[in-house]
Amino acid sequence: MIAGRGRQRIRPPRRGLHGDEVDFENTWVTIEAAFREIHTKNASRLSYEELYRHAYRIVLKKKGEQLYKNVHDFEKGWLSREVRGDIQQLLSPNLLAHAQSVASTTANERRVSGEKFLKGLKQAWGDHQVCMSMLADVLMYMDRVYCQDHRRPSIYTTAMVLFRDEILKSPLSATEERIILGLLNHVILEQIQMERDGDVIDKHLIKSCVHMLDGLHADDLESEDQRLYHVSFEKEYLDTSRDFYRAESELMLRESDAGAYCKRAKKRIHEEEDRCRATLMESTSSKIREVVEAELIQGRIRELVEMDSGVHFMIDNDRLEELNLIYDLNARVDERKSEVTRSIQKRIMELGTEINNEALAASQAPAPAPPLNTDGGDKSKQAQEKNVNLQTVAAIKWVEDVLGLKDKFDRIWRQSFESDSLLDTAMFNSFRDFINSTAFPRSSENISLFIDENMKKGIKGKTEMEIDQVLDKAITLIKYVQDKDLFERYYKKHLCRRLIMNKSVSNEVEKQMIEKMKQELGPSFTSKLDAMFKDMSISADLTSGYKRHVEGLGDRDPKRIDLSISVLTKMTWPMESINGSGESQEGNRPKCNFPPAVEKVRRGFEQYYAEKHSGRELTWLPNMGTADIKAVFPKVPQKDGTFKERRHELNVSTYAMVVLLLFNELPADECLTFEEIQAQTNIPKNDLVRNLQSLAVAPRTRVLLKEPMSKEVKPTDKFYFNEGFKGNFVKIKVGVVSSGNKVESDQQRKETEKKNDDERNFVIEAAVVRIMKQRKELPHQKLVLETISQLASQFKPEVTMIKKRIESLIEREYLERIEGAAVDSYRYLA
Amino acid sequence: MADAALTGFVEAIKGLLRTGAHSDLIVTCGGETFNLHKNIVAAHSEFFAKAVTFQVGKEAEDGEIELPEDELAIVKLMVQYFYEADYDPKFSNLEDRLADFCQRCGYENGKLCSDPDGVASHCLWGQRQCLNLISGDHQCGDACRAPKPWKKCINDVCAVSRTAADLITHAKVYVLADKYAASSLKDLAVDKFYHATLYWWDDANFAVAARCLLENTPDSDEYIREIIRTTLSDHMSILKKHEIAVLLGDYRDLAHDLLLERVSRGDWDRDGTSNEEGE
C-alpha cells in the first residue's frame, strides 16, 4: 500500500552535488571487500543496493575508468595468485611426466590423475563464471555507461580473457615452459584415446572443459574462427586422430578380412560422430569424419574391394550385409562408388561368361554314336533327336542361369546397394555385355526358345501370377538383347510353329506376351507378330465360313472331307521355316499331286476364297498340314479266337495322307516303290523320306511295310500296306521327325544370321535414304551416327555395313559425294 | 488492444499495488514501505531484476530492498509508473486539457461554449472534432474559423504542465529511471520534461531542472542535453538571466554546443560584423 495518495512535495535538488566529489578510495575498499567475499565464497547478506549504488556513483562521477581498471587488476591478481596455485596443486608428477613420454604409469593411473586435473580446471572455470556474473550484476551501471561509451568489453568478457591469460596460458610451474592449455589438450586427447581403446571415460567432464575452450578466444576480438577450441584443441585432435586411424587401418588390413574391416570402419565412423555429440563439439563432426574416411577408406578401398575376402568373395557367398558395408564405405568417399562398381561389373562378366561357356560346351557335347544301318533304325533316330533335345535343354538352362544370376544381383542391389541408380545402370551394362558377347551368338535364339518352351509346356498348371512372372523374366532378358531384329526373327519362327501346329497352351498367354513386348519395345517391334495373330483369327473365320458354305450346298456327301484352313499372309510369316529349312526355295517347290477327293476340296475352297478376296493367289503348303484319316484293317484273329475288323483314326501329316491314299487303290499284296510314290505324288524327296520313315520304320506307327526293312529309305525300297498292323489305341498319331522348335544347328544359325544380315542391309539403306531425304546434305560421320541412333531399338549396325550400304546407294544414284567438301559429305539425289 | 481492455488491464495491475495482494517484495524508502511484486518491478527495471536474484545479497534473501538515498516522492512516482504505466502529473484528461487550454488562450471556459461565431461549437464542444483538434491532428478546412493563436496552443495542449515545478519532478524521475535502468520510464520522463520546457522555459525552475539533469546523467546521454540546448537556443533571451549564465559557466560543454548550434542555424555566420557586435 502506498501511504498518502495525492501529490508529494518534490524537494528542490540539492545544489553543489557537482562539487560533492565521491570518495573513490574508500568506496573501492568497500566494493573490493565484497568482491573478495564473493570469490572466497564467504559472502552472505551483502547489500546489493549499496554495492550497486557505490558503483553507480563512481561511474556517474566519471571515475568509471578507474573502477574498471581496479576490478581488472583485482581479478588478475586473484586468478594469478589464488586460482593458478590451486590448479598447479593438481598436477601430480605422473601427469607431468607422461605429458612428455608415456612412462611407467598405468592407463588407470593416468586416467585418474587426468580426471583430477580436468575436474579442478572445470571447478575453477565454473567458479570464475559464477563470481564474475555476480560482479557484473553489481557493476551493471559501469558496463552500461562506461564500457559502452568507451568501447570497452564488458567486465565479464574481460574477466574471461583474464582466465585465458592468467590460467590457461600460464606455465605448469615456475620451472616449466609448457602451459596449462597444452596439458589440457593433451589430457583430453589421452582420455579420448582411452575411450577408443575401450575404456569408459567421464564424457560430461570433458564436455565441460571443451565448452570452456569454445567460450574463449585466442584473440581479444572474439572472432568466430578464433575460438580456443577451434584454434588450439581441434587441430591437435584431428592430427592425432589421423595418425591413430592410419595405424589402425594398416593393422586391420593385415589382420582382418574385408568384412571385419568394413564393420570396424563403420563402427569407428559412428563412434566419432557420437563423440562429437557427447564429448566434443558438433562442429567437429564433419572434420573428423573426413579424417576417418580419408584414413580408413579413401586410400584403402581398392585394396579392400580386391582382397581375397573382398567383393568377389562376398558376392559368391551371399554376404549381403558385408556388401552393404563396403558399398556404404565406398559411397562415403566417392559418390560414383567406382571401386565397388568396377568389381561388381567384373564379377558379373565372369559369371556371365561362365554361363555362356557352359551353354556352348553343352551344345557341343559329342554327338551320340552314329546311326548304324543294321540297328533297329529308330534308336539312332531317337539318339539324334535326343541330341537336339539336349541342345534345347542347354539353351533353356542358359536362360534360367542368366535369370538366376540376375536374381542374385538384384537381391544384392536391393539389400546391399540401397537400390543405387548408378549401380543399377552399371549392372545392366554388364549383363548386356555378356549377353550380347560376340563369343556367344545364341542369346536371341535361347530366349525365344525359353519362351517357346514355356508357351508349349512350362506354364501348364501355373497360376496367372506365376505365368506373369515367367513372362516378365522373358521381357527382362529381351531388354538386354541388342540385336532385337535377330530376336524377332527367332521369335517369329517359333511363334509360327506354335500357331500353325496349335502347340500353345494358351492363346491368351501368347497375346499377353506380345502385349508386354509392345509396352517394353514399342509397337513397331510387335506389328508383324500382331499380324500373325490376325491371320490366325481370320483363318478360323474362314474355316467356319467355308463349312457353312459347304453345308449350304445341299447334297450332303457322307464322304465329305472336313477342311480346316490357315491362310497366311506371305510377307508376315517366316517363309523359310514354313518351307522347311535348308531345302528348295519356295519358288521351285514342286506342286504336290493331291488325290482326287482332296483336290476337289482344294478347288472348292479356292473358289470360295476367290469370291471373298478377288485377286489373291493361294499357295498350298502341304508340308505344314495334318490330316485325320479313318483306316480299316482286315480281320485278324483275336485272343478269344474270333475275327474282328479293326478301325483306327490316324493323325498324319498331309504328305503321309497323300501317300497312304495311294494304297487305297492298290490290291492287298501289291507294292509301290519309293520312286513310284514320288512320281505319283510329286512330294519333295526329303519330305517323302521323312514321312515314309514315320509310316514304315517307326515301330508304333508302322502302317506300311518296307522291303528291305532298314532305317534308311532308298529309291528302290518297296512299300506294302501293313494288314497286320496292331495298335493299342484307336487314335494314333504319326509324328514326323523334327517338327518341334529346336535349337538350330550351326549351319542353320549361319543361314539365319545371313538372312538377318541381308535384311539389315535393306533396313540400313532405308534408314540412310530416310535421313538423307530429310537433310539433303550431311557429312559422313553424322550420317553414320544418325543411322546408328535410328536403328538402336532394332539392332546395333556395324559401321562397315553402313559404309557398304552408302557405297551401294551412291552406285545406284540415290546419293552422291559432294566434291571438294572439307569432310566427306553426301548429297541426296531426288 | 481495445481501449476498454487496456483500461481494465491497467486497473487490474493498479489493484495489485493498492491492495498489496500477492506481494513478494518490500521496498522501503524514507520511512515508507511499498508492498511490491518481483515480477512486475523486475520487468521494468534491470536493477530490481538483479537485486532480487543476487545470490549473496540480503535483498534476495529477505525479499526486501532498502533505498536509503533516494527521494521518497520520486520513488513513489517510479512505483506508480511500474503499476500504472504513467506517473503524476499525468497527461490530463479531455476536460482538464480544455480548461487549461481556454485559460492559456485567454478564454473563459463558459464563454467558449457559447461562442457566437460557432467556432467553439464546431471545434471544441463538438466532441469528435475536439478530440482531433486537441490531439493535434486537426486539419483546418474552410469551415473552420478558429482564431490564429489557437493553433499553437492546440499543438501543445496535450502535454500541458500545470506548474513550473513539474520540470524538476520530471528531471528527477528521469535521473532515477536512469540509475535503476528502467528504460521505458526514462522515455516517458524525458517526453514529459520536453513538453514542460515548451511552457516553462522562461521559469527559474528550468535552470534548476537542467542542472539536476546535467549533474546526474552521464555525458554520453545526448538526448537530454539536446533538449536543454534546444530550449536555450529557441529562447536566447533567457541567457541574460543570472541562473542561466551560471549554468553555462558551470557547463562549458553546453555553452560550446549551444554556440555551434546557433551557428549551424545559419543566422550568425553571414558576416563578421554582427558576430563581433554580438560578442
PDB file of C-alpha atoms in Angstrom, chain A residues 1-19 38 43-53 56-57 60-62 130 134-135 137-138 140-141 144-145 149, chain B residues 17-18 32-35 46-47 50-51 54-59 61-62 66-69 71 73-74 76 89 166 168-169 172 175 178-181 208 211-212 215-220 251:
ATOM      1  CA  MET A   1       0.000   0.000   0.000  1.00  0.00           C
ATOM      2  CA  ILE A   2       1.168   3.409  -0.773  1.00  0.00           C
ATOM      3  CA  ALA A   3       0.815   5.708   2.110  1.00  0.00           C
ATOM      4  CA  GLY A   4      -0.557   9.122   1.362  1.00  0.00           C
ATOM      5  CA  ARG A   5      -2.092   9.374  -2.056  1.00  0.00           C
ATOM      6  CA  GLY A   6      -2.006  12.628  -3.853  1.00  0.00           C
ATOM      7  CA  ARG A   7       0.927  14.696  -4.835  1.00  0.00           C
ATOM      8  CA  GLN A   8       4.068  14.527  -2.804  1.00  0.00           C
ATOM      9  CA  ARG A   9       6.093  17.609  -2.446  1.00  0.00           C
ATOM     10  CA  ILE A  10       9.234  17.362  -4.516  1.00  0.00           C
ATOM     11  CA  ARG A  11      12.297  18.746  -2.808  1.00  0.00           C
ATOM     12  CA  PRO A  12      14.345  21.176  -4.759  1.00  0.00           C
ATOM     13  CA  PRO A  13      17.538  19.439  -5.885  1.00  0.00           C
ATOM     14  CA  ARG A  14      20.481  19.970  -3.602  1.00  0.00           C
ATOM     15  CA  ARG A  15      22.879  22.402  -5.066  1.00  0.00           C
ATOM     16  CA  GLY A  16      26.524  21.666  -5.107  1.00  0.00           C
ATOM     17  CA  LEU A  17      26.289  17.940  -5.804  1.00  0.00           C
ATOM     18  CA  HIS A  18      28.556  18.770  -8.636  1.00  0.00           C
ATOM     19  CA  GLY A  19      31.344  19.623  -6.309  1.00  0.00           C
ATOM     20  CA  ILE A  38      32.267 -13.364  -3.218  1.00  0.00           C
ATOM     21  CA  ALA A  43      29.752 -13.724   1.068  1.00  0.00           C
ATOM     22  CA  SER A  44      26.324 -13.523   2.582  1.00  0.00           C
ATOM     23  CA  ARG A  45      23.968 -10.710   3.288  1.00  0.00           C
ATOM     24  CA  LEU A  46      25.795  -8.183   1.228  1.00  0.00           C
ATOM     25  CA  SER A  47      23.667  -5.237   0.325  1.00  0.00           C
ATOM     26  CA  TYR A  48      23.257  -5.336  -3.385  1.00  0.00           C
ATOM     27  CA  GLU A  49      21.669  -1.912  -3.328  1.00  0.00           C
ATOM     28  CA  GLU A  50      24.638  -0.451  -1.542  1.00  0.00           C
ATOM     29  CA  LEU A  51      27.224  -2.021  -3.821  1.00  0.00           C
ATOM     30  CA  TYR A  52      25.279  -1.056  -6.885  1.00  0.00           C
ATOM     31  CA  ARG A  53      24.873   2.484  -5.578  1.00  0.00           C
ATOM     32  CA  TYR A  56      26.786   3.867  -9.856  1.00  0.00           C
ATOM     33  CA  ARG A  57      28.044   6.876  -8.019  1.00  0.00           C
ATOM     34  CA  LEU A  60      28.352   8.982 -12.538  1.00  0.00           C
ATOM     35  CA  LYS A  61      31.213  10.974 -11.111  1.00  0.00           C
ATOM     36  CA  LYS A  62      33.335   9.970 -14.094  1.00  0.00           C
ATOM     37  CA  VAL A 130      29.642 -17.573 -11.226  1.00  0.00           C
ATOM     38  CA  MET A 134      27.785 -11.563  -9.676  1.00  0.00           C
ATOM     39  CA  LEU A 135      30.385  -8.885 -10.108  1.00  0.00           C
ATOM     40  CA  ASP A 137      25.472  -7.580 -11.670  1.00  0.00           C
ATOM     41  CA  VAL A 138      26.975  -5.121  -9.223  1.00  0.00           C
ATOM     42  CA  MET A 140      25.887  -3.123 -14.296  1.00  0.00           C
ATOM     43  CA  TYR A 141      25.928   0.668 -14.487  1.00  0.00           C
ATOM     44  CA  ARG A 144      26.098   0.147 -19.407  1.00  0.00           C
ATOM     45  CA  VAL A 145      27.640   3.581 -19.318  1.00  0.00           C
ATOM     46  CA  ASP A 149      30.760   4.909 -24.095  1.00  0.00           C
TER      47      ASP A 149
ATOM     48  CA  LEU B  17      -0.343  -2.123  -5.779  1.00  0.00           C
ATOM     49  CA  ARG B  18      -3.357  -0.732  -3.960  1.00  0.00           C
ATOM     50  CA  GLU B  32       7.672   4.345   3.839  1.00  0.00           C
ATOM     51  CA  THR B  33       7.068   0.771   2.822  1.00  0.00           C
ATOM     52  CA  PHE B  34       5.889  -0.445  -0.561  1.00  0.00           C
ATOM     53  CA  ASN B  35       4.457  -3.933  -0.917  1.00  0.00           C
ATOM     54  CA  GLU B  46      17.214  -4.223 -14.539  1.00  0.00           C
ATOM     55  CA  PHE B  47      18.356  -3.061 -11.140  1.00  0.00           C
ATOM     56  CA  LYS B  50      19.352  -8.234 -10.404  1.00  0.00           C
ATOM     57  CA  ALA B  51      18.631  -7.231  -6.819  1.00  0.00           C
ATOM     58  CA  PHE B  54      21.716 -11.544  -6.430  1.00  0.00           C
ATOM     59  CA  GLN B  55      22.783 -14.764  -4.736  1.00  0.00           C
ATOM     60  CA  VAL B  56      24.714 -13.398  -1.804  1.00  0.00           C
ATOM     61  CA  GLY B  57      22.683 -10.271  -1.197  1.00  0.00           C
ATOM     62  CA  LYS B  58      20.397  -9.694   1.739  1.00  0.00           C
ATOM     63  CA  GLU B  59      17.782  -8.262  -0.626  1.00  0.00           C
ATOM     64  CA  GLU B  61      17.334 -13.416   0.956  1.00  0.00           C
ATOM     65  CA  ASP B  62      14.880 -11.129   2.772  1.00  0.00           C
ATOM     66  CA  GLU B  66      16.048  -0.536   1.023  1.00  0.00           C
ATOM     67  CA  LEU B  67      16.585   2.599  -0.985  1.00  0.00           C
ATOM     68  CA  PRO B  68      18.144   4.830   1.653  1.00  0.00           C
ATOM     69  CA  GLU B  69      19.452   7.566  -0.571  1.00  0.00           C
ATOM     70  CA  GLU B  71      13.856  10.765  -2.502  1.00  0.00           C
ATOM     71  CA  ALA B  73       8.431  11.396  -3.568  1.00  0.00           C
ATOM     72  CA  ILE B  74      10.324  10.334  -6.680  1.00  0.00           C
ATOM     73  CA  LYS B  76       6.721   6.855  -5.270  1.00  0.00           C
ATOM     74  CA  PRO B  89       1.350  14.743 -13.246  1.00  0.00           C
ATOM     75  CA  ASP B 166       6.938  19.841 -12.839  1.00  0.00           C
ATOM     76  CA  ILE B 168      12.050  19.389 -11.612  1.00  0.00           C
ATOM     77  CA  THR B 169       9.788  16.403 -10.981  1.00  0.00           C
ATOM     78  CA  LYS B 172      14.325  13.748 -11.038  1.00  0.00           C
ATOM     79  CA  VAL B 175      17.585  10.523 -13.171  1.00  0.00           C
ATOM     80  CA  ASP B 178      18.480   6.044 -15.445  1.00  0.00           C
ATOM     81  CA  LYS B 179      20.007   4.925 -12.174  1.00  0.00           C
ATOM     82  CA  TYR B 180      17.825   1.857 -11.944  1.00  0.00           C
ATOM     83  CA  ALA B 181      17.861   1.096 -15.638  1.00  0.00           C
ATOM     84  CA  VAL B 208      17.375  24.125 -11.660  1.00  0.00           C
ATOM     85  CA  ARG B 211      21.400  21.480 -13.661  1.00  0.00           C
ATOM     86  CA  CYS B 212      19.905  18.422 -11.962  1.00  0.00           C
ATOM     87  CA  GLU B 215      24.822  16.670 -12.982  1.00  0.00           C
ATOM     88  CA  ASN B 216      23.195  13.265 -12.575  1.00  0.00           C
ATOM     89  CA  THR B 217      23.321  11.730 -16.004  1.00  0.00           C
ATOM     90  CA  PRO B 218      26.348  10.555 -17.923  1.00  0.00           C
ATOM     91  CA  ASP B 219      27.801  12.925 -20.539  1.00  0.00           C
ATOM     92  CA  SER B 220      27.003  10.315 -23.142  1.00  0.00           C
ATOM     93  CA  TYR B 251      28.785  23.510 -18.028  1.00  0.00           C
TER      94      TYR B 251
END
